[in-house]
Short mmCIF file of C-alpha atoms and ligand atoms in Angstrom, two decimals:
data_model
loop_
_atom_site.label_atom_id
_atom_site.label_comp_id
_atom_site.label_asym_id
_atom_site.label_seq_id
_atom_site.Cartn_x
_atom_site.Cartn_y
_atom_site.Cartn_z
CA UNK A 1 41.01 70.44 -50.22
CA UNK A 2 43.28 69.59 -47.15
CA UNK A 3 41.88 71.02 -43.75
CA UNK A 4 43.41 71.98 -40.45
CA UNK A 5 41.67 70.74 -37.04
CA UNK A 6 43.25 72.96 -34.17
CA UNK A 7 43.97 70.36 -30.66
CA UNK A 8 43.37 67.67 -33.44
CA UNK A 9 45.26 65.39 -31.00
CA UNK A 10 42.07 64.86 -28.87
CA UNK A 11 39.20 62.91 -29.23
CA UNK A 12 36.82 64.95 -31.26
CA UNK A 13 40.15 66.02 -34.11
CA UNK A 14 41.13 62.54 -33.77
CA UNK A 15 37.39 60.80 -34.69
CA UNK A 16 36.93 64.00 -37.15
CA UNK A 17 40.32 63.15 -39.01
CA UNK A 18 39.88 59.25 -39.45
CA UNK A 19 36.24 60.38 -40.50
CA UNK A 20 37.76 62.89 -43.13
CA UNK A 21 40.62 61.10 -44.26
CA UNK A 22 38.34 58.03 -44.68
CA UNK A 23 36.02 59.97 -47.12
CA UNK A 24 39.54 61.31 -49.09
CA UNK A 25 39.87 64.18 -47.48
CA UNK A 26 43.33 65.16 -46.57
CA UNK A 27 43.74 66.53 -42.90
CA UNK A 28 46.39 68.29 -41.16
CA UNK A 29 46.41 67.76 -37.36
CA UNK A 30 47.29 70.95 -34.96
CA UNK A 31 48.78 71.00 -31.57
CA UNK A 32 50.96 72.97 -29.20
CA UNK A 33 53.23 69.88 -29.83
CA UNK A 34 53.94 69.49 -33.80
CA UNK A 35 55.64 66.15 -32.59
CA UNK A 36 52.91 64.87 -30.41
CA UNK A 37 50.59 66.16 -33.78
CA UNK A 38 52.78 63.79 -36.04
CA UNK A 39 52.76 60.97 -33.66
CA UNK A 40 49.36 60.90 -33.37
CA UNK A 41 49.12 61.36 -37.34
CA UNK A 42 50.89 58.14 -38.09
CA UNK A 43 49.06 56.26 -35.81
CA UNK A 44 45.65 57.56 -37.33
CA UNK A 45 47.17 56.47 -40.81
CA UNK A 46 48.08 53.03 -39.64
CA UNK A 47 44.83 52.62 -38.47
CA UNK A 48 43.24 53.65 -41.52
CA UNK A 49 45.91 51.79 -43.99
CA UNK A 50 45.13 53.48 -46.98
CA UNK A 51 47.20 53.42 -49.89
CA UNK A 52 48.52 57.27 -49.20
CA UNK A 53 48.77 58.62 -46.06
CA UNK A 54 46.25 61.41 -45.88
CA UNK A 55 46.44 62.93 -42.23
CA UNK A 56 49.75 64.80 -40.79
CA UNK A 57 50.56 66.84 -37.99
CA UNK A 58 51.68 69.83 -37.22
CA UNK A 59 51.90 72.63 -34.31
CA UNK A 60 48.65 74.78 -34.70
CA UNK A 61 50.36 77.71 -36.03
CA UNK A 62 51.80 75.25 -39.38
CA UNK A 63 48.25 73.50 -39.57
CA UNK A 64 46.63 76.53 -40.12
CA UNK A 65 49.08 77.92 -42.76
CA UNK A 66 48.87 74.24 -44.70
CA UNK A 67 44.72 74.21 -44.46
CA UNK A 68 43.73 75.66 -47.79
CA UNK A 69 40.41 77.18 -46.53
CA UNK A 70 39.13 75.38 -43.92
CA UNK A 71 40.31 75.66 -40.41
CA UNK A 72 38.48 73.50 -37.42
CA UNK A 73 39.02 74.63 -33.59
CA UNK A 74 38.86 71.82 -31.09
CA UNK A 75 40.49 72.66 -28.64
CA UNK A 76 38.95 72.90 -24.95
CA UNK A 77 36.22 76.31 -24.22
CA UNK A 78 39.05 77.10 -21.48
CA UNK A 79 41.40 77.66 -24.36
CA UNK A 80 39.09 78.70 -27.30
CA UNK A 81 39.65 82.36 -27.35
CA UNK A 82 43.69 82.19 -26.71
CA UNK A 83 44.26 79.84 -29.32
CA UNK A 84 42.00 82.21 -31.82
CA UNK A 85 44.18 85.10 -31.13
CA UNK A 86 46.80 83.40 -31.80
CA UNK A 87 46.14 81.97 -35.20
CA UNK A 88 44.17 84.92 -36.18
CA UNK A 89 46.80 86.46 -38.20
CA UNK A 90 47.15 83.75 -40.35
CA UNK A 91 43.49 83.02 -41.28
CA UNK A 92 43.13 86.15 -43.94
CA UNK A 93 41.19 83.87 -46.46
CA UNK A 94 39.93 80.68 -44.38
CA UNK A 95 37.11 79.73 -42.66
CA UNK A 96 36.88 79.16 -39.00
CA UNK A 97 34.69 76.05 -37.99
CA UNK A 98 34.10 76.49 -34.36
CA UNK A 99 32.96 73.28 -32.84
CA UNK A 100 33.72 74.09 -29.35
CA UNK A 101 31.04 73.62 -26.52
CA UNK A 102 31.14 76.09 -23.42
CA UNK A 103 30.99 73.43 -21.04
CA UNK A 104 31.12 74.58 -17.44
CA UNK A 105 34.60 73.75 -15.64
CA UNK A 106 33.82 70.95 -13.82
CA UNK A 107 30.65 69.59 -14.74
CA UNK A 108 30.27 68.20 -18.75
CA UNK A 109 26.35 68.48 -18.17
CA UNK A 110 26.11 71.91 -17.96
CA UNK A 111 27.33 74.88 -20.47
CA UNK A 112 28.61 78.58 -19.51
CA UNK A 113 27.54 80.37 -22.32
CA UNK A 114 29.97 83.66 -23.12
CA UNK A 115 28.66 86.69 -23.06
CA UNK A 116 28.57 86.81 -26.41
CA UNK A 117 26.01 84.70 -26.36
CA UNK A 118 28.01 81.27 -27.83
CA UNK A 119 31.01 79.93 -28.27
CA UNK A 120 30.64 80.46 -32.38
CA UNK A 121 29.41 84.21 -31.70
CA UNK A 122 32.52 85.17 -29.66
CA UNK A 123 35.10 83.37 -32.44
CA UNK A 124 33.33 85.52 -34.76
CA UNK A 125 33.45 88.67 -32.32
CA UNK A 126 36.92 88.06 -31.45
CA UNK A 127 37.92 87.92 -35.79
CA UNK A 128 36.33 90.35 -36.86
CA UNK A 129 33.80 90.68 -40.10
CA UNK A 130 36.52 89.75 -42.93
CA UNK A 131 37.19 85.96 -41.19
CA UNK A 132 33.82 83.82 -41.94
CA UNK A 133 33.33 81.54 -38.57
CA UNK A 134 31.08 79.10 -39.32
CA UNK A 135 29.51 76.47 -35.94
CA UNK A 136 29.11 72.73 -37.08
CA UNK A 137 29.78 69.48 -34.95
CA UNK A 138 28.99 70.15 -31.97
CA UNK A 139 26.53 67.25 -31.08
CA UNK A 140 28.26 64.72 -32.55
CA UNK A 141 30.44 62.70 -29.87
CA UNK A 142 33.76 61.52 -30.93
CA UNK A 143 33.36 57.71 -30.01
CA UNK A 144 31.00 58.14 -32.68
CA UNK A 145 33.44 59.57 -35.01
CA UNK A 146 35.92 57.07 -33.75
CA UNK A 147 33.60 54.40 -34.87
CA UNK A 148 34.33 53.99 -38.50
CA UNK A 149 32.44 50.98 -39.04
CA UNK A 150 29.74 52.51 -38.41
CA UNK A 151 28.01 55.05 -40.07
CA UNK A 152 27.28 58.63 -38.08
CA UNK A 153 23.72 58.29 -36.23
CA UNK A 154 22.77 62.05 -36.19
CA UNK A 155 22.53 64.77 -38.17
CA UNK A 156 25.19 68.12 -38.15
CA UNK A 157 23.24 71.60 -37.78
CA UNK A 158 25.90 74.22 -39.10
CA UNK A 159 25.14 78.03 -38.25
CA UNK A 160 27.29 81.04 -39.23
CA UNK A 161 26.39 84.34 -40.53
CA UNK A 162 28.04 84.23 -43.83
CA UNK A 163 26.10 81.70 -46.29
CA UNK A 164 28.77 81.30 -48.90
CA UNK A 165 31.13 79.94 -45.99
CA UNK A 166 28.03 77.89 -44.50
CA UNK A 167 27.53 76.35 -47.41
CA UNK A 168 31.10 75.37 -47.80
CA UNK A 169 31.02 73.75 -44.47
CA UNK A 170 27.98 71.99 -45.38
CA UNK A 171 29.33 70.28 -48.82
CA UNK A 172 32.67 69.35 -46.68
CA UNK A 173 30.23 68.07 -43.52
CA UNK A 174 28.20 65.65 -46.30
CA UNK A 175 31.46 64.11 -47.30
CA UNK A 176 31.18 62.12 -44.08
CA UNK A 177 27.49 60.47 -45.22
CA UNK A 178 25.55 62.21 -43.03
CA UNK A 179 23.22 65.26 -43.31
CA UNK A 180 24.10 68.55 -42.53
CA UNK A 181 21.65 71.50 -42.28
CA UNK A 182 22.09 75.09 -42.57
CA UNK A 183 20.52 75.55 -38.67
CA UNK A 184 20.34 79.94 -39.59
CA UNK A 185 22.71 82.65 -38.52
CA UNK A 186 25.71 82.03 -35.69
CA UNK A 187 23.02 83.57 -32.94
CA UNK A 188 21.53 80.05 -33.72
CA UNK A 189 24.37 78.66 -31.89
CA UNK A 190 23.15 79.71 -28.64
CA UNK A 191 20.93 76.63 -29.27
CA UNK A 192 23.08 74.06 -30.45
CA UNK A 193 26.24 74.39 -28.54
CA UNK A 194 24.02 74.10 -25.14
CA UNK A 195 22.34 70.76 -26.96
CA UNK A 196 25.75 68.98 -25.95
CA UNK A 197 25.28 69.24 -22.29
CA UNK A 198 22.43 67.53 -22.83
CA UNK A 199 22.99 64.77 -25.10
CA UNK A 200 26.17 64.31 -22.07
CA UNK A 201 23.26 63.58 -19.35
CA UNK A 202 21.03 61.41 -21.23
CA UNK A 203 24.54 59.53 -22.12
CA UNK A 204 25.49 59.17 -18.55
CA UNK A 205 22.00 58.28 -17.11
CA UNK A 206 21.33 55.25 -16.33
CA UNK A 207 17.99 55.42 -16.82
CA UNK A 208 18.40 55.48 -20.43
CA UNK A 209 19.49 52.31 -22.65
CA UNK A 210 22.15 54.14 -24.80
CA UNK A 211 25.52 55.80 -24.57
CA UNK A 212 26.45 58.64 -27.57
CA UNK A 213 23.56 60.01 -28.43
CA UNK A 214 23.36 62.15 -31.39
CA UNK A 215 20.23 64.45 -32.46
CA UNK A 216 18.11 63.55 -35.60
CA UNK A 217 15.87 66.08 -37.81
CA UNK A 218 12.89 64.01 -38.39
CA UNK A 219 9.81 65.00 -40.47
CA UNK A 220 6.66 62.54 -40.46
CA UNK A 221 5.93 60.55 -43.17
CA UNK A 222 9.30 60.46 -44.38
N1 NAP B 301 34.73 64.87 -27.27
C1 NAP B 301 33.51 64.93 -27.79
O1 NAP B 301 32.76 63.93 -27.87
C2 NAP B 301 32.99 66.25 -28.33
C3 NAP B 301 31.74 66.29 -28.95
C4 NAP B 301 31.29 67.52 -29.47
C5 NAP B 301 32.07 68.66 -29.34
N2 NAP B 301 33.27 68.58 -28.70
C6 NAP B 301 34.07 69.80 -28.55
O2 NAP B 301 35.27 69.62 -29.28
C7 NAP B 301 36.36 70.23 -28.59
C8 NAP B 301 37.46 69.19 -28.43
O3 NAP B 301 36.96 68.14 -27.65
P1 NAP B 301 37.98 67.03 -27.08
O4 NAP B 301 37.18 66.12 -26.25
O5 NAP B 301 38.79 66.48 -28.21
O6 NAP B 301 38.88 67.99 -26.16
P2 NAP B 301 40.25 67.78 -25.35
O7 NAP B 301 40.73 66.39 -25.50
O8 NAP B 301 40.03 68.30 -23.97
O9 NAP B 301 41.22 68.81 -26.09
C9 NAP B 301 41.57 68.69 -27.44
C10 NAP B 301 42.99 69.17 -27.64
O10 NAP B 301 43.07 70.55 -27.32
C11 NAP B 301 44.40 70.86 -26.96
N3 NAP B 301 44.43 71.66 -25.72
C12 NAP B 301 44.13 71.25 -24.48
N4 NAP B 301 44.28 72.27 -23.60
C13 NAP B 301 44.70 73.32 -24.34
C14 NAP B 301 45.07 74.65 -24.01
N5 NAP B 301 45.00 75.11 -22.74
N6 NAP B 301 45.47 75.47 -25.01
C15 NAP B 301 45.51 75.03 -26.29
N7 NAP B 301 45.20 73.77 -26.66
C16 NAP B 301 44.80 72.92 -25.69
C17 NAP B 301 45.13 69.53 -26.72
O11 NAP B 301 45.99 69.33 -27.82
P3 NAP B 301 47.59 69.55 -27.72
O12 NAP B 301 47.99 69.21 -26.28
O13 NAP B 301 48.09 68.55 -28.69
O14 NAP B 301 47.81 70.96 -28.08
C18 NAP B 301 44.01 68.51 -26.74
O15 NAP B 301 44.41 67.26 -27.27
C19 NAP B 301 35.81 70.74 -27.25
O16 NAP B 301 35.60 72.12 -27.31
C20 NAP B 301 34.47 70.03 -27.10
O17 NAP B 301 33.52 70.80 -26.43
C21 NAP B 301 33.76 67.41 -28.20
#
Protein backbone atom coordinates (compact mmCIF):
# COMPACT_ATOMS: atom_id res chain seq x y z
CA UNK A 1 0.00 0.00 0.00
CA UNK A 2 1.95 3.24 -0.98
CA UNK A 3 0.93 6.38 1.18
CA UNK A 4 1.04 10.10 0.65
CA UNK A 5 2.47 12.46 3.58
CA UNK A 6 1.30 16.12 2.66
CA UNK A 7 4.64 18.89 3.56
CA UNK A 8 6.51 15.45 3.67
CA UNK A 9 9.60 17.64 3.09
CA UNK A 10 9.77 18.60 6.83
CA UNK A 11 10.86 16.97 9.72
CA UNK A 12 7.95 14.97 10.94
CA UNK A 13 7.17 13.52 6.74
CA UNK A 14 10.78 13.20 6.52
CA UNK A 15 11.36 10.87 10.00
CA UNK A 16 7.72 9.31 9.09
CA UNK A 17 8.98 8.28 5.48
CA UNK A 18 12.50 6.74 6.40
CA UNK A 19 10.34 5.06 9.26
CA UNK A 20 7.80 3.71 6.57
CA UNK A 21 9.96 2.97 3.85
CA UNK A 22 12.25 1.17 6.35
CA UNK A 23 9.37 -1.23 7.40
CA UNK A 24 8.55 -1.74 3.26
CA UNK A 25 6.21 0.59 2.99
CA UNK A 26 6.30 2.64 -0.10
CA UNK A 27 5.82 6.50 0.47
CA UNK A 28 5.12 9.30 -1.74
CA UNK A 29 6.37 12.69 -0.43
CA UNK A 30 4.02 15.97 -1.01
CA UNK A 31 5.00 19.54 -1.31
CA UNK A 32 4.12 22.84 -2.91
CA UNK A 33 7.47 22.07 -4.72
CA UNK A 34 7.23 18.49 -6.59
CA UNK A 35 11.06 19.21 -7.22
CA UNK A 36 12.04 20.14 -3.76
CA UNK A 37 9.60 16.72 -2.90
CA UNK A 38 11.93 14.62 -5.28
CA UNK A 39 15.07 16.08 -4.02
CA UNK A 40 14.39 15.40 -0.75
CA UNK A 41 13.12 11.77 -1.89
CA UNK A 42 16.44 10.72 -3.23
CA UNK A 43 18.24 11.85 -0.48
CA UNK A 44 15.90 9.84 1.99
CA UNK A 45 16.61 6.75 -0.37
CA UNK A 46 20.33 7.19 -0.26
CA UNK A 47 20.17 7.28 3.22
CA UNK A 48 18.21 4.29 3.54
CA UNK A 49 20.13 2.25 0.57
CA UNK A 50 17.75 -0.29 0.04
CA UNK A 51 17.73 -2.44 -2.81
CA UNK A 52 14.52 -0.44 -4.46
CA UNK A 53 13.91 2.89 -3.91
CA UNK A 54 10.69 3.09 -1.97
CA UNK A 55 10.02 6.92 -1.23
CA UNK A 56 9.31 9.65 -4.16
CA UNK A 57 8.12 12.99 -4.35
CA UNK A 58 5.69 14.80 -5.65
CA UNK A 59 3.66 18.28 -5.39
CA UNK A 60 0.76 17.59 -2.84
CA UNK A 61 -1.88 17.59 -5.35
CA UNK A 62 0.14 14.24 -7.36
CA UNK A 63 0.92 12.64 -3.83
CA UNK A 64 -2.45 12.47 -3.00
CA UNK A 65 -3.71 11.07 -6.37
CA UNK A 66 -0.64 8.25 -6.18
CA UNK A 67 -1.56 7.33 -2.23
CA UNK A 68 -3.84 4.35 -2.63
CA UNK A 69 -5.83 5.01 0.62
CA UNK A 70 -3.91 6.60 2.95
CA UNK A 71 -3.20 10.25 2.94
CA UNK A 72 -0.99 11.95 5.97
CA UNK A 73 -1.18 15.94 6.52
CA UNK A 74 1.95 17.48 7.94
CA UNK A 75 2.02 20.41 7.07
CA UNK A 76 2.14 23.47 9.66
CA UNK A 77 -1.61 24.29 11.87
CA UNK A 78 -1.14 27.80 9.98
CA UNK A 79 -1.68 25.92 6.77
CA UNK A 80 -3.80 22.85 7.80
CA UNK A 81 -7.15 23.90 6.64
CA UNK A 82 -5.90 25.56 3.12
CA UNK A 83 -4.04 22.68 2.14
CA UNK A 84 -7.33 20.37 3.04
CA UNK A 85 -9.42 22.36 0.75
CA UNK A 86 -7.31 22.02 -1.62
CA UNK A 87 -6.77 18.32 -1.87
CA UNK A 88 -10.25 17.63 -0.84
CA UNK A 89 -11.48 16.89 -4.20
CA UNK A 90 -9.24 14.29 -4.77
CA UNK A 91 -9.61 12.23 -1.54
CA UNK A 92 -13.19 10.49 -2.58
CA UNK A 93 -11.98 7.03 -1.21
CA UNK A 94 -8.85 7.78 1.17
CA UNK A 95 -8.28 8.35 4.51
CA UNK A 96 -7.07 11.53 6.00
CA UNK A 97 -4.44 11.06 8.89
CA UNK A 98 -4.29 14.36 10.54
CA UNK A 99 -1.20 14.62 12.63
CA UNK A 100 -1.10 18.27 12.91
CA UNK A 101 -0.74 20.03 16.40
CA UNK A 102 -2.45 23.58 16.89
CA UNK A 103 0.51 25.04 18.25
CA UNK A 104 0.15 28.72 19.10
CA UNK A 105 2.13 31.11 16.57
CA UNK A 106 4.97 31.85 18.36
CA UNK A 107 5.32 29.79 21.24
CA UNK A 108 5.76 25.60 20.53
CA UNK A 109 4.67 25.15 24.32
CA UNK A 110 1.39 26.17 24.04
CA UNK A 111 -1.63 24.94 21.60
CA UNK A 112 -4.65 27.16 20.09
CA UNK A 113 -7.17 24.73 19.88
CA UNK A 114 -9.88 25.51 16.82
CA UNK A 115 -13.05 26.00 17.54
CA UNK A 116 -13.85 22.90 16.53
CA UNK A 117 -12.45 21.69 19.28
CA UNK A 118 -9.00 19.99 17.51
CA UNK A 119 -7.09 20.05 14.81
CA UNK A 120 -8.49 16.29 13.74
CA UNK A 121 -12.22 17.56 14.47
CA UNK A 122 -11.98 20.55 12.07
CA UNK A 123 -10.21 18.21 9.07
CA UNK A 124 -13.13 16.14 9.61
CA UNK A 125 -15.61 19.25 9.76
CA UNK A 126 -14.04 20.85 6.91
CA UNK A 127 -14.52 17.07 4.60
CA UNK A 128 -17.42 16.27 5.33
CA UNK A 129 -18.98 12.67 6.58
CA UNK A 130 -18.00 10.55 3.29
CA UNK A 131 -13.89 11.36 3.87
CA UNK A 132 -12.81 9.18 7.13
CA UNK A 133 -10.09 11.58 9.05
CA UNK A 134 -8.46 9.63 11.32
CA UNK A 135 -5.68 11.64 14.30
CA UNK A 136 -2.44 9.50 14.94
CA UNK A 137 1.24 10.81 15.55
CA UNK A 138 0.99 13.53 17.13
CA UNK A 139 3.34 12.92 20.19
CA UNK A 140 5.87 11.37 18.53
CA UNK A 141 8.84 13.92 17.70
CA UNK A 142 10.54 13.55 14.47
CA UNK A 143 14.26 13.30 15.77
CA UNK A 144 12.76 10.29 17.04
CA UNK A 145 11.53 9.17 13.77
CA UNK A 146 14.74 10.36 12.29
CA UNK A 147 16.51 7.99 14.54
CA UNK A 148 16.35 4.73 12.76
CA UNK A 149 18.65 2.93 14.85
CA UNK A 150 16.68 3.17 17.31
CA UNK A 151 13.53 1.82 17.97
CA UNK A 152 10.34 4.40 18.68
CA UNK A 153 10.18 5.05 22.66
CA UNK A 154 6.38 5.80 22.92
CA UNK A 155 3.35 4.61 22.05
CA UNK A 156 0.80 6.24 19.01
CA UNK A 157 -2.90 6.95 20.37
CA UNK A 158 -5.02 7.14 17.03
CA UNK A 159 -8.66 8.71 17.37
CA UNK A 160 -11.19 9.18 14.54
CA UNK A 161 -14.80 8.58 14.41
CA UNK A 162 -14.96 5.95 11.83
CA UNK A 163 -13.50 2.49 13.26
CA UNK A 164 -12.99 0.69 10.00
CA UNK A 165 -10.56 3.68 8.97
CA UNK A 166 -9.06 3.68 12.69
CA UNK A 167 -8.29 0.45 12.47
CA UNK A 168 -6.57 0.81 9.18
CA UNK A 169 -4.41 3.45 10.61
CA UNK A 170 -3.64 1.31 13.43
CA UNK A 171 -2.37 -1.95 11.36
CA UNK A 172 -0.26 0.71 9.09
CA UNK A 173 0.99 2.63 12.60
CA UNK A 174 2.26 -1.13 14.00
CA UNK A 175 4.31 -1.57 10.90
CA UNK A 176 6.77 0.82 12.53
CA UNK A 177 7.24 -1.68 15.87
CA UNK A 178 5.54 0.27 18.10
CA UNK A 179 2.03 0.17 19.67
CA UNK A 180 -0.74 1.99 18.55
CA UNK A 181 -4.07 2.33 20.42
CA UNK A 182 -7.44 3.12 19.31
CA UNK A 183 -7.49 6.41 21.95
CA UNK A 184 -11.88 6.65 21.09
CA UNK A 185 -13.68 8.99 18.78
CA UNK A 186 -11.82 12.28 17.00
CA UNK A 187 -13.38 14.49 20.13
CA UNK A 188 -10.54 12.44 21.85
CA UNK A 189 -8.19 14.55 20.04
CA UNK A 190 -8.83 17.50 22.04
CA UNK A 191 -6.56 15.50 24.42
CA UNK A 192 -3.84 14.33 22.47
CA UNK A 193 -3.02 17.06 20.09
CA UNK A 194 -2.60 19.52 23.31
CA UNK A 195 -0.18 16.50 24.84
CA UNK A 196 2.52 17.91 22.28
CA UNK A 197 2.88 21.23 23.86
CA UNK A 198 3.72 19.51 26.63
CA UNK A 199 6.03 16.84 25.84
CA UNK A 200 7.83 20.40 23.93
CA UNK A 201 8.36 21.93 27.64
CA UNK A 202 9.52 19.01 29.47
CA UNK A 203 11.97 18.66 26.23
CA UNK A 204 13.24 22.13 26.56
CA UNK A 205 13.54 22.28 30.42
CA UNK A 206 16.41 22.03 31.80
CA UNK A 207 15.35 20.70 34.73
CA UNK A 208 14.68 17.49 33.18
CA UNK A 209 17.52 14.90 31.98
CA UNK A 210 15.99 14.12 28.49
CA UNK A 211 15.26 15.69 25.15
CA UNK A 212 12.20 13.90 22.84
CA UNK A 213 10.04 12.67 25.03
CA UNK A 214 7.37 10.43 23.90
CA UNK A 215 4.22 9.19 26.08
CA UNK A 216 3.95 5.46 27.20
CA UNK A 217 0.58 3.46 28.15
CA UNK A 218 1.72 1.57 31.09
CA UNK A 219 -0.37 -0.94 33.12
CA UNK A 220 1.22 -2.43 36.47
CA UNK A 221 2.40 -5.66 36.61
CA UNK A 222 3.06 -5.88 33.09
N1 LIG B 1 8.32 18.07 14.19
C1 LIG B 1 7.86 17.27 15.14
O1 LIG B 1 8.62 16.73 15.98
C2 LIG B 1 6.38 16.98 15.23
C3 LIG B 1 5.92 16.07 16.19
C4 LIG B 1 4.54 15.78 16.23
C5 LIG B 1 3.66 16.42 15.36
N2 LIG B 1 4.16 17.31 14.46
C6 LIG B 1 3.22 17.99 13.56
O2 LIG B 1 3.54 17.60 12.24
C7 LIG B 1 3.35 18.69 11.35
C8 LIG B 1 4.63 18.87 10.54
O3 LIG B 1 5.67 19.18 11.43
P1 LIG B 1 7.08 19.70 10.86
O4 LIG B 1 7.92 20.01 12.02
O5 LIG B 1 7.57 18.73 9.83
O6 LIG B 1 6.56 21.05 10.15
P2 LIG B 1 7.25 22.12 9.18
O7 LIG B 1 8.65 21.75 8.91
O8 LIG B 1 6.97 23.47 9.74
O9 LIG B 1 6.36 21.97 7.86
C9 LIG B 1 6.28 20.78 7.12
C10 LIG B 1 6.13 21.11 5.65
O10 LIG B 1 4.89 21.79 5.45
C11 LIG B 1 4.99 22.57 4.27
N3 LIG B 1 4.49 23.93 4.51
C12 LIG B 1 5.04 24.90 5.26
N4 LIG B 1 4.29 26.01 5.23
C13 LIG B 1 3.24 25.72 4.43
C14 LIG B 1 2.13 26.47 3.96
N5 LIG B 1 1.93 27.74 4.36
N6 LIG B 1 1.25 25.87 3.13
C15 LIG B 1 1.43 24.58 2.76
N7 LIG B 1 2.48 23.82 3.14
C16 LIG B 1 3.38 24.39 3.97
C17 LIG B 1 6.48 22.65 3.90
O11 LIG B 1 6.66 21.81 2.77
P3 LIG B 1 6.86 22.40 1.27
O12 LIG B 1 7.55 23.75 1.42
O13 LIG B 1 7.73 21.37 0.67
O14 LIG B 1 5.49 22.49 0.72
C18 LIG B 1 7.18 22.05 5.10
O15 LIG B 1 8.36 21.34 4.76
C19 LIG B 1 2.99 19.92 12.21
O16 LIG B 1 1.62 20.16 12.14
C20 LIG B 1 3.38 19.51 13.62
O17 LIG B 1 2.55 20.07 14.60
C21 LIG B 1 5.49 17.61 14.37
Amino acid sequence: MKIAILGGTGPQGQGLALRFASAGVPVVLGSRDAQRAAEIAAELNAQLALPESLIEGQDNLGAVAAANEIVMLAVPYSAHDATLRSIKPLLGGKILVDLVVPLMEGDPKRVAMPVEGSATEAAQALLGEEIPVVGALHNVSAATLKHLEKAINCDILVCGNDLEAKNKVIELIKQLDVQAYNAGPAESARCIEAITPILIRLNISKAVPFTHAGIRIWAPGS
